[in-house]
Amino acid sequence: MPAAATPPPAAPCWPSRSRGCVISAVLFDCDGVLADSEHIATGILLQDLAARGWAMTAEESEARFLGLSLPMMVAAVEEKVGKLPATWARDLAMRLANEMAHRVTPIPFSGEAVAAVAAMGLGHAVGSNSSRGELAAKLARQGGNCWSGPLPST
C-alpha cells in the first residue's frame, strides 16, 4: 500500500493569538513607499506635455495621471495634444528610467521595513506601474538596503 502523501508545509505567516495566520505576505508599492520617485516622474511628464502644448501644474498632473502606467495615459494625452508618436510611451519610459537611475532616493526607513518583513519570514514583493527598466533603476538606487534578489514582476 503506497504511503500517504505529505501535505506541503504551510507558508510562514505572522500569527494572531485569536485567529491563527493573519498575514502571510506583504506587497510593497514602489513609488512613494519605497522610492521617492513621484516628483521626478511628474516633472519629466510635465516637461514632455508642455513641449507638446499642454501646460499643467504638478497637482493637475497628479490628479489626472498618478498611478497610471504610460500606456494607460496615451489616450488622455492624445485627446489634448493630438496623435503621439508610436514610440512615445517607450521613449518616455526610457527617459524616466535614466533619470531614476541618477536621481531617485529611498523613502526614509523603507529598507528597514522590507528587512523587518523578511526577518519575520513573510513573503514580500514590489508592485509598480513602472516599466521594468524604471523599476530596476529605482530598486538599484535603494543602496541594497531595500531589495535584493531577482527583479520583481510589474
XYZ file of N, CA, C and O in Angstrom:
616
model
N 0.844 -1.174 0.000
C 0.000 0.000 0.000
C 0.896 1.246 0.000
O 1.793 1.379 0.817
N 0.667 2.204 -0.951
C 1.518 3.383 -1.027
C 1.347 4.264 0.206
O 0.285 4.331 0.801
N 2.444 4.942 0.540
C 2.399 5.867 1.674
C 1.528 7.060 1.338
O 1.439 7.477 0.184
N 0.870 7.590 2.349
C 0.032 8.774 2.155
C 0.916 9.967 1.813
O 2.015 10.114 2.344
N 0.435 10.789 0.910
C 1.175 11.987 0.526
C 1.234 12.942 1.708
O 0.271 13.096 2.446
N 2.380 13.545 1.880
C 2.549 14.535 2.938
C 2.164 15.897 2.385
O 2.647 16.291 1.324
N 1.282 16.608 3.063
C 0.914 17.943 2.555
C 2.112 18.874 2.595
O 2.997 18.720 3.436
N 2.145 19.828 1.679
C 3.263 20.777 1.680
C 3.236 21.607 2.952
O 2.182 21.803 3.548
N 4.402 22.083 3.379
C 4.417 22.924 4.583
C 3.648 24.211 4.342
O 3.604 24.727 3.235
N 3.035 24.690 5.393
C 2.285 25.945 5.293
C 3.249 27.102 5.093
O 4.381 27.072 5.561
N 2.787 28.108 4.375
C 3.604 29.318 4.181
C 3.785 30.003 5.525
O 2.893 29.986 6.364
N 4.964 30.589 5.749
C 5.151 31.315 7.004
C 4.140 32.450 7.101
O 3.717 33.001 6.094
N 3.746 32.755 8.301
C 2.805 33.859 8.475
C 3.046 34.521 9.812
O 3.718 33.991 10.678
N 2.517 35.724 9.938
C 2.584 36.438 11.198
C 1.345 36.041 11.986
O 0.229 36.321 11.576
N 1.527 35.365 13.122
C 0.370 34.795 13.817
C -0.409 35.809 14.644
O 0.103 36.832 15.065
N -1.659 35.461 14.856
C -2.527 36.175 15.771
C -2.982 35.158 16.808
O -3.319 34.026 16.461
N -3.004 35.525 18.060
C -3.411 34.569 19.101
C -4.854 34.128 18.942
O -5.192 33.001 19.259
N -5.679 34.980 18.421
C -7.094 34.633 18.354
C -7.524 34.052 17.018
O -8.515 33.337 16.959
N -6.799 34.326 15.933
C -7.303 33.894 14.628
C -6.295 33.115 13.799
O -6.505 32.931 12.613
N -5.198 32.695 14.349
C -4.223 31.959 13.551
C -3.443 32.897 12.652
O -3.088 33.990 13.039
N -3.222 32.472 11.428
C -2.417 33.245 10.484
C -3.194 34.457 9.973
O -4.289 34.322 9.431
N -2.635 35.628 10.148
C -3.278 36.851 9.683
C -2.591 37.380 8.427
O -3.244 37.753 7.474
N -1.276 37.398 8.408
C -0.526 37.933 7.273
C 0.473 36.874 6.825
O 1.230 36.342 7.635
N 0.472 36.583 5.536
C 1.471 35.644 5.026
C 2.440 36.310 4.060
O 3.489 35.755 3.759
N 2.082 37.491 3.575
C 2.956 38.195 2.633
C 2.613 39.681 2.644
O 1.509 40.069 3.015
N 3.586 40.488 2.205
C 3.398 41.932 2.113
C 3.766 42.373 0.704
O 4.824 42.003 0.189
N 2.887 43.136 0.090
C 3.147 43.725 -1.222
C 3.452 45.200 -1.005
O 2.612 45.950 -0.524
N 4.679 45.588 -1.335
C 5.098 46.989 -1.202
C 4.872 47.704 -2.521
O 5.293 47.229 -3.570
N 4.216 48.856 -2.474
C 4.174 49.723 -3.642
C 5.550 50.365 -3.747
O 6.185 50.651 -2.733
N 6.016 50.578 -4.944
C 7.354 51.155 -5.112
C 7.330 52.671 -4.963
O 8.014 53.236 -4.122
N 6.554 53.335 -5.784
C 6.578 54.794 -5.877
C 5.873 55.432 -4.688
O 4.684 55.236 -4.476
N 6.638 56.178 -3.916
C 6.085 56.864 -2.765
C 6.094 56.026 -1.501
O 5.807 56.533 -0.423
N 6.414 54.747 -1.603
C 6.501 53.872 -0.433
C 7.949 53.424 -0.231
O 8.496 53.553 0.852
N 8.567 52.898 -1.272
C 9.973 52.501 -1.206
C 10.883 53.566 -1.823
O 11.951 53.842 -1.299
N 10.465 54.128 -2.939
C 11.288 55.093 -3.671
C 10.589 56.451 -3.739
O 9.408 56.521 -4.061
N 11.333 57.494 -3.443
C 10.806 58.857 -3.520
C 10.917 59.317 -4.973
O 11.789 60.108 -5.341
N 10.028 58.809 -5.802
C 10.144 58.960 -7.252
C 9.026 59.754 -7.902
O 9.172 60.181 -9.048
N 7.944 59.954 -7.206
C 6.780 60.559 -7.857
C 7.054 61.970 -8.363
O 6.623 62.334 -9.451
N 7.781 62.779 -7.589
C 8.061 64.159 -8.035
C 8.967 64.167 -9.262
O 8.830 65.034 -10.130
N 9.858 63.195 -9.375
C 10.739 63.114 -10.541
C 9.915 62.764 -11.778
O 10.029 63.416 -12.822
N 9.082 61.742 -11.658
C 8.250 61.317 -12.791
C 7.298 62.429 -13.209
O 7.109 62.684 -14.408
N 6.713 63.116 -12.244
C 5.797 64.212 -12.556
C 6.516 65.315 -13.311
O 6.006 65.830 -14.317
N 7.701 65.692 -12.865
C 8.459 66.744 -13.537
C 8.791 66.394 -14.978
O 8.669 67.235 -15.885
N 9.197 65.154 -15.217
C 9.534 64.723 -16.581
C 8.294 64.728 -17.459
O 8.331 65.184 -18.610
N 7.183 64.244 -16.924
C 5.940 64.252 -17.689
C 5.501 65.678 -18.000
O 5.106 65.977 -19.136
N 5.593 66.581 -17.026
C 5.195 67.978 -17.260
C 6.037 68.617 -18.354
O 5.514 69.359 -19.197
N 7.335 68.343 -18.365
C 8.206 68.875 -19.420
C 7.772 68.364 -20.788
O 7.694 69.134 -21.753
N 7.498 67.067 -20.868
C 7.103 66.473 -22.141
C 5.774 67.056 -22.625
O 5.643 67.435 -23.795
N 4.803 67.145 -21.730
C 3.487 67.654 -22.131
C 3.557 69.134 -22.502
O 2.905 69.558 -23.473
N 4.320 69.926 -21.764
C 4.449 71.349 -22.086
C 5.070 71.532 -23.468
O 4.647 72.413 -24.235
N 6.048 70.689 -23.804
C 6.677 70.768 -25.128
C 5.670 70.437 -26.236
O 5.842 70.858 -27.381
N 4.618 69.737 -25.870
C 3.566 69.382 -26.834
C 2.374 70.335 -26.768
O 1.353 70.110 -27.405
N 2.491 71.388 -25.939
C 1.447 72.397 -25.877
C 0.434 72.219 -24.763
O -0.562 72.927 -24.709
N 0.651 71.271 -23.870
C -0.298 71.048 -22.774
C 0.403 71.369 -21.459
O 1.027 70.520 -20.842
N 0.283 72.620 -21.015
C 0.875 73.032 -19.746
C -0.105 72.730 -18.619
O -1.309 72.966 -18.746
N 0.413 72.201 -17.537
C -0.409 71.930 -16.356
C 0.479 71.983 -15.129
O 1.704 71.919 -15.242
N -0.145 72.091 -13.970
C 0.602 72.101 -12.717
C 0.879 70.663 -12.280
O 0.248 69.713 -12.770
N 1.792 70.522 -11.337
C 2.078 69.202 -10.777
C 0.827 68.614 -10.135
O 0.555 67.415 -10.270
N 0.049 69.461 -9.479
C -1.183 68.989 -8.833
C -2.183 68.469 -9.866
O -2.828 67.442 -9.663
N -2.310 69.178 -10.975
C -3.215 68.732 -12.043
C -2.724 67.410 -12.641
O -3.519 66.506 -12.907
N -1.425 67.309 -12.846
C -0.851 66.085 -13.400
C -1.088 64.898 -12.471
O -1.495 63.820 -12.919
N -0.841 65.092 -11.193
C -1.034 64.010 -10.241
C -2.498 63.605 -10.142
O -2.821 62.422 -10.063
N -3.410 64.589 -10.165
C -4.840 64.264 -10.111
C -5.280 63.447 -11.326
O -6.105 62.552 -11.228
N -4.693 63.732 -12.473
C -5.090 63.064 -13.710
C -4.356 61.753 -13.947
O -4.940 60.790 -14.421
N -3.047 61.696 -13.602
C -2.220 60.584 -14.045
C -1.610 59.718 -12.943
O -1.085 58.653 -13.255
N -1.623 60.143 -11.684
C -0.963 59.386 -10.632
C -1.476 57.953 -10.576
O -2.678 57.710 -10.551
N -0.545 57.015 -10.602
C -0.902 55.605 -10.530
C -1.115 54.931 -11.865
O -1.303 53.722 -11.927
N -1.075 55.710 -12.959
C -1.277 55.131 -14.285
C 0.067 54.808 -14.935
O 1.040 55.531 -14.756
N 0.091 53.738 -15.689
C 1.280 53.446 -16.489
C 1.260 54.353 -17.715
O 0.218 54.902 -18.092
N 2.407 54.505 -18.353
C 2.468 55.345 -19.558
C 1.512 54.865 -20.649
O 0.797 55.687 -21.228
N 1.453 53.570 -20.968
C 0.488 53.147 -21.990
C -0.969 53.495 -21.630
O -1.772 53.786 -22.506
N -1.268 53.509 -20.326
C -2.624 53.866 -19.896
C -2.909 55.353 -20.084
O -4.066 55.770 -20.130
N -1.881 56.176 -20.206
C -2.029 57.625 -20.326
C -2.190 58.096 -21.767
O -2.625 59.221 -22.000
N -1.848 57.260 -22.716
C -1.786 57.690 -24.118
C -3.087 58.329 -24.590
O -3.081 59.418 -25.171
N -4.219 57.688 -24.374
C -5.492 58.208 -24.879
C -5.799 59.598 -24.319
O -6.220 60.497 -25.062
N -5.575 59.791 -23.020
C -5.859 61.097 -22.410
C -4.927 62.173 -22.958
O -5.352 63.300 -23.203
N -3.663 61.827 -23.164
C -2.714 62.805 -23.701
C -3.075 63.132 -25.144
O -3.091 64.301 -25.542
N -3.388 62.113 -25.939
C -3.739 62.357 -27.342
C -5.014 63.178 -27.471
O -5.149 63.963 -28.420
N -5.917 63.054 -26.532
C -7.142 63.855 -26.555
C -6.825 65.345 -26.450
O -7.523 66.179 -27.021
N -5.746 65.670 -25.745
C -5.369 67.076 -25.558
C -4.355 67.588 -26.575
O -4.401 68.756 -26.949
N -3.412 66.738 -27.011
C -2.316 67.233 -27.852
C -2.327 66.660 -29.265
O -1.491 67.044 -30.083
N -3.230 65.760 -29.543
C -3.245 65.109 -30.848
C -2.428 63.818 -30.831
O -1.911 63.406 -29.799
N -2.318 63.221 -31.979
C -1.651 61.929 -32.110
C -0.202 61.998 -31.625
O 0.559 62.870 -32.021
N 0.146 61.056 -30.762
C 1.520 60.945 -30.261
C 2.315 60.008 -31.161
O 1.745 59.141 -31.825
N 3.626 60.157 -31.172
C 4.441 59.182 -31.901
C 4.192 57.780 -31.331
O 3.938 57.626 -30.125
N 4.276 56.784 -32.149
C 4.032 55.404 -31.713
C 4.974 54.980 -30.591
O 4.650 54.112 -29.789
N 6.119 55.630 -30.518
C 7.125 55.267 -29.511
C 7.080 56.158 -28.264
O 7.969 56.070 -27.416
N 6.062 56.993 -28.130
C 6.013 57.952 -27.032
C 6.169 57.288 -25.670
O 7.038 57.678 -24.881
N 5.350 56.290 -25.373
C 5.403 55.651 -24.053
C 6.761 54.991 -23.831
O 7.357 55.123 -22.759
N 7.280 54.304 -24.829
C 8.582 53.642 -24.692
C 9.699 54.661 -24.492
O 10.550 54.499 -23.625
N 9.677 55.727 -25.292
C 10.721 56.751 -25.179
C 10.672 57.452 -23.821
O 11.715 57.693 -23.206
N 9.484 57.773 -23.361
C 9.360 58.435 -22.064
C 9.759 57.472 -20.945
O 10.405 57.881 -19.970
N 9.438 56.195 -21.085
C 9.841 55.192 -20.094
C 11.359 55.103 -20.003
O 11.925 54.995 -18.904
N 12.024 55.180 -21.147
C 13.490 55.138 -21.146
C 14.067 56.386 -20.475
O 15.026 56.304 -19.703
N 13.465 57.527 -20.730
C 13.919 58.766 -20.091
C 13.698 58.697 -18.576
O 14.575 59.081 -17.794
N 12.543 58.190 -18.180
C 12.251 58.044 -16.753
C 13.257 57.104 -16.089
O 13.771 57.402 -15.002
N 13.534 55.963 -16.721
C 14.490 55.003 -16.151
C 15.859 55.644 -15.982
O 16.521 55.462 -14.951
N 16.284 56.413 -16.982
C 17.588 57.078 -16.899
C 17.614 58.085 -15.744
O 18.575 58.134 -14.979
N 16.582 58.869 -15.626
C 16.538 59.859 -14.541
C 16.472 59.178 -13.180
O 17.122 59.616 -12.230
N 15.676 58.109 -13.074
C 15.569 57.397 -11.799
C 16.915 56.799 -11.405
O 17.279 56.784 -10.225
N 17.670 56.320 -12.384
C 18.974 55.716 -12.110
C 19.949 56.723 -11.498
O 20.906 56.324 -10.826
N 19.688 58.006 -11.703
C 20.597 59.033 -11.196
C 20.026 59.869 -10.053
O 20.788 60.466 -9.295
N 18.706 59.922 -9.928
C 18.129 60.902 -9.006
C 17.255 60.349 -7.891
O 17.071 61.026 -6.873
N 16.681 59.180 -8.047
C 15.715 58.708 -7.051
C 16.417 58.374 -5.732
O 17.574 57.949 -5.725
N 15.728 58.622 -4.634
C 16.240 58.295 -3.303
C 15.224 57.422 -2.574
O 14.023 57.466 -2.884
N 15.688 56.647 -1.613
C 14.754 55.815 -0.845
C 13.868 56.664 0.065
O 14.297 57.701 0.573
N 12.669 56.215 0.270
C 11.815 56.791 1.308
C 12.472 56.422 2.648
O 12.910 55.282 2.821
N 12.563 57.365 3.588
C 13.193 57.039 4.875
C 12.571 55.794 5.524
O 11.352 55.639 5.556
N 13.439 54.906 5.973
C 13.107 53.675 6.688
C 12.433 52.605 5.823
O 11.988 51.594 6.342
N 12.383 52.820 4.502
C 11.773 51.794 3.641
C 12.604 50.515 3.648
O 12.048 49.412 3.667
N 13.926 50.646 3.635
C 14.777 49.461 3.683
C 14.588 48.677 4.963
O 14.538 47.440 4.955
N 14.447 49.388 6.066
C 14.215 48.724 7.348
C 12.862 48.012 7.369
O 12.741 46.936 7.949
N 11.867 48.609 6.733
C 10.540 47.965 6.682
C 10.604 46.657 5.898
O 10.057 45.634 6.333
N 11.287 46.668 4.753
C 11.431 45.445 3.955
C 12.215 44.408 4.739
O 11.844 43.223 4.780
N 13.301 44.826 5.401
C 14.114 43.890 6.183
C 13.314 43.286 7.330
O 13.452 42.090 7.627
N 12.475 44.077 7.966
C 11.656 43.557 9.067
C 10.670 42.511 8.574
O 10.465 41.476 9.227
N 10.066 42.760 7.434
C 9.128 41.789 6.858
C 9.861 40.500 6.515
O 9.388 39.397 6.814
N 11.033 40.622 5.910
C 11.822 39.436 5.555
C 12.242 38.677 6.813
O 12.206 37.438 6.835
N 12.634 39.402 7.863
C 13.058 38.756 9.106
C 11.928 37.977 9.762
O 12.183 37.010 10.482
N 10.692 38.378 9.522
C 9.547 37.654 10.057
C 9.243 36.394 9.259
O 8.359 35.632 9.615
N 9.961 36.214 8.160
C 9.717 35.046 7.325
C 8.531 35.194 6.402
O 8.038 34.212 5.846
N 8.070 36.405 6.234
C 6.914 36.653 5.377
C 7.361 36.825 3.930
O 8.417 37.392 3.660
N 6.525 36.383 3.010
C 6.772 36.659 1.611
C 6.636 38.150 1.363
O 5.907 38.840 2.081
N 7.346 38.652 0.378
C 7.223 40.072 0.061
C 7.579 40.292 -1.400
O 8.348 39.543 -1.992
N 6.945 41.309 -1.960
C 7.154 41.656 -3.362
C 6.930 43.152 -3.526
O 6.449 43.822 -2.616
N 7.284 43.644 -4.711
C 7.100 45.055 -5.047
C 6.125 45.141 -6.201
O 6.242 44.408 -7.182
N 5.170 46.046 -6.084
C 4.229 46.317 -7.170
C 4.500 47.698 -7.732
O 4.856 48.618 -6.995
N 4.365 47.835 -9.048
C 4.606 49.128 -9.678
C 3.982 49.141 -11.065
O 3.916 48.108 -11.726
N 3.544 50.317 -11.495
C 3.112 50.503 -12.876
C 4.278 50.930 -13.763
O 4.097 51.189 -14.941
N 5.458 51.029 -13.197
C 6.644 51.454 -13.942
C 7.068 50.377 -14.934
O 6.772 49.199 -14.755
N 7.808 50.818 -15.941
C 8.426 49.846 -16.841
C 9.454 49.048 -16.040
O 9.909 49.479 -14.984
N 9.833 47.881 -16.541
C 10.834 47.070 -15.844
C 12.153 47.830 -15.697
O 12.805 47.748 -14.670
N 12.540 48.576 -16.734
C 13.776 49.344 -16.653
C 13.714 50.410 -15.578
O 14.677 50.612 -14.826
N 12.602 51.105 -15.501
C 12.441 52.140 -14.482
C 12.410 51.524 -13.086
O 13.050 52.027 -12.158
N 11.690 50.408 -12.934
C 11.629 49.734 -11.638
C 13.016 49.250 -11.216
O 13.420 49.416 -10.063
N 13.751 48.676 -12.143
C 15.103 48.206 -11.838
C 15.982 49.371 -11.379
O 16.753 49.239 -10.421
N 15.862 50.514 -12.044
C 16.651 51.689 -11.666
C 16.287 52.167 -10.268
O 17.163 52.506 -9.468
N 15.007 52.188 -9.955
C 14.569 52.632 -8.633
C 15.082 51.701 -7.545
O 15.593 52.155 -6.514
N 14.946 50.411 -7.760
C 15.374 49.456 -6.741
C 16.894 49.449 -6.597
O 17.415 49.299 -5.489
N 17.610 49.641 -7.691
C 19.078 49.684 -7.623
C 19.553 50.874 -6.792
O 20.586 50.798 -6.123
N 18.807 51.968 -6.818
C 19.187 53.171 -6.075
C 18.848 53.073 -4.589
O 19.152 53.982 -3.824
N 18.259 51.977 -4.175
C 17.910 51.827 -2.761
C 19.122 51.454 -1.914
O 19.016 51.264 -0.719
N 20.283 51.332 -2.543
C 21.516 51.090 -1.815
C 21.643 49.694 -1.245
O 22.381 49.470 -0.300
N 20.901 48.735 -1.774
C 20.976 47.375 -1.270
C 20.245 47.194 0.051
O 20.165 46.094 0.569
N 19.695 48.275 0.589
C 19.003 48.188 1.871
C 17.538 47.823 1.722
O 16.864 47.561 2.695
N 17.056 47.850 0.505
C 15.624 47.688 0.317
C 15.269 46.382 -0.366
O 14.372 45.685 0.061
N 15.970 46.050 -1.429
C 15.560 44.900 -2.223
C 16.775 44.172 -2.729
O 17.727 44.777 -3.189
N 16.744 42.863 -2.634
C 17.805 42.060 -3.227
C 17.145 40.887 -3.911
O 15.997 40.575 -3.673
N 17.875 40.242 -4.762
C 17.332 39.103 -5.466
C 16.840 39.505 -6.833
O 17.109 40.601 -7.317
N 16.099 38.619 -7.476
C 15.653 38.894 -8.837
C 14.671 40.060 -8.880
O 13.983 40.348 -7.904
N 14.639 40.719 -10.009
C 13.722 41.832 -10.211
C 12.293 41.326 -10.136
O 11.931 40.372 -10.815
N 11.459 41.936 -9.302
C 10.066 41.500 -9.213
C 9.300 41.852 -10.491
O 9.708 42.707 -11.262
N 8.195 41.190 -10.672
C 7.345 41.463 -11.824
C 6.583 42.753 -11.618
O 6.287 43.139 -10.494
N 6.253 43.411 -12.726
C 5.441 44.624 -12.638
C 4.053 44.320 -13.122
O 3.814 43.358 -13.799
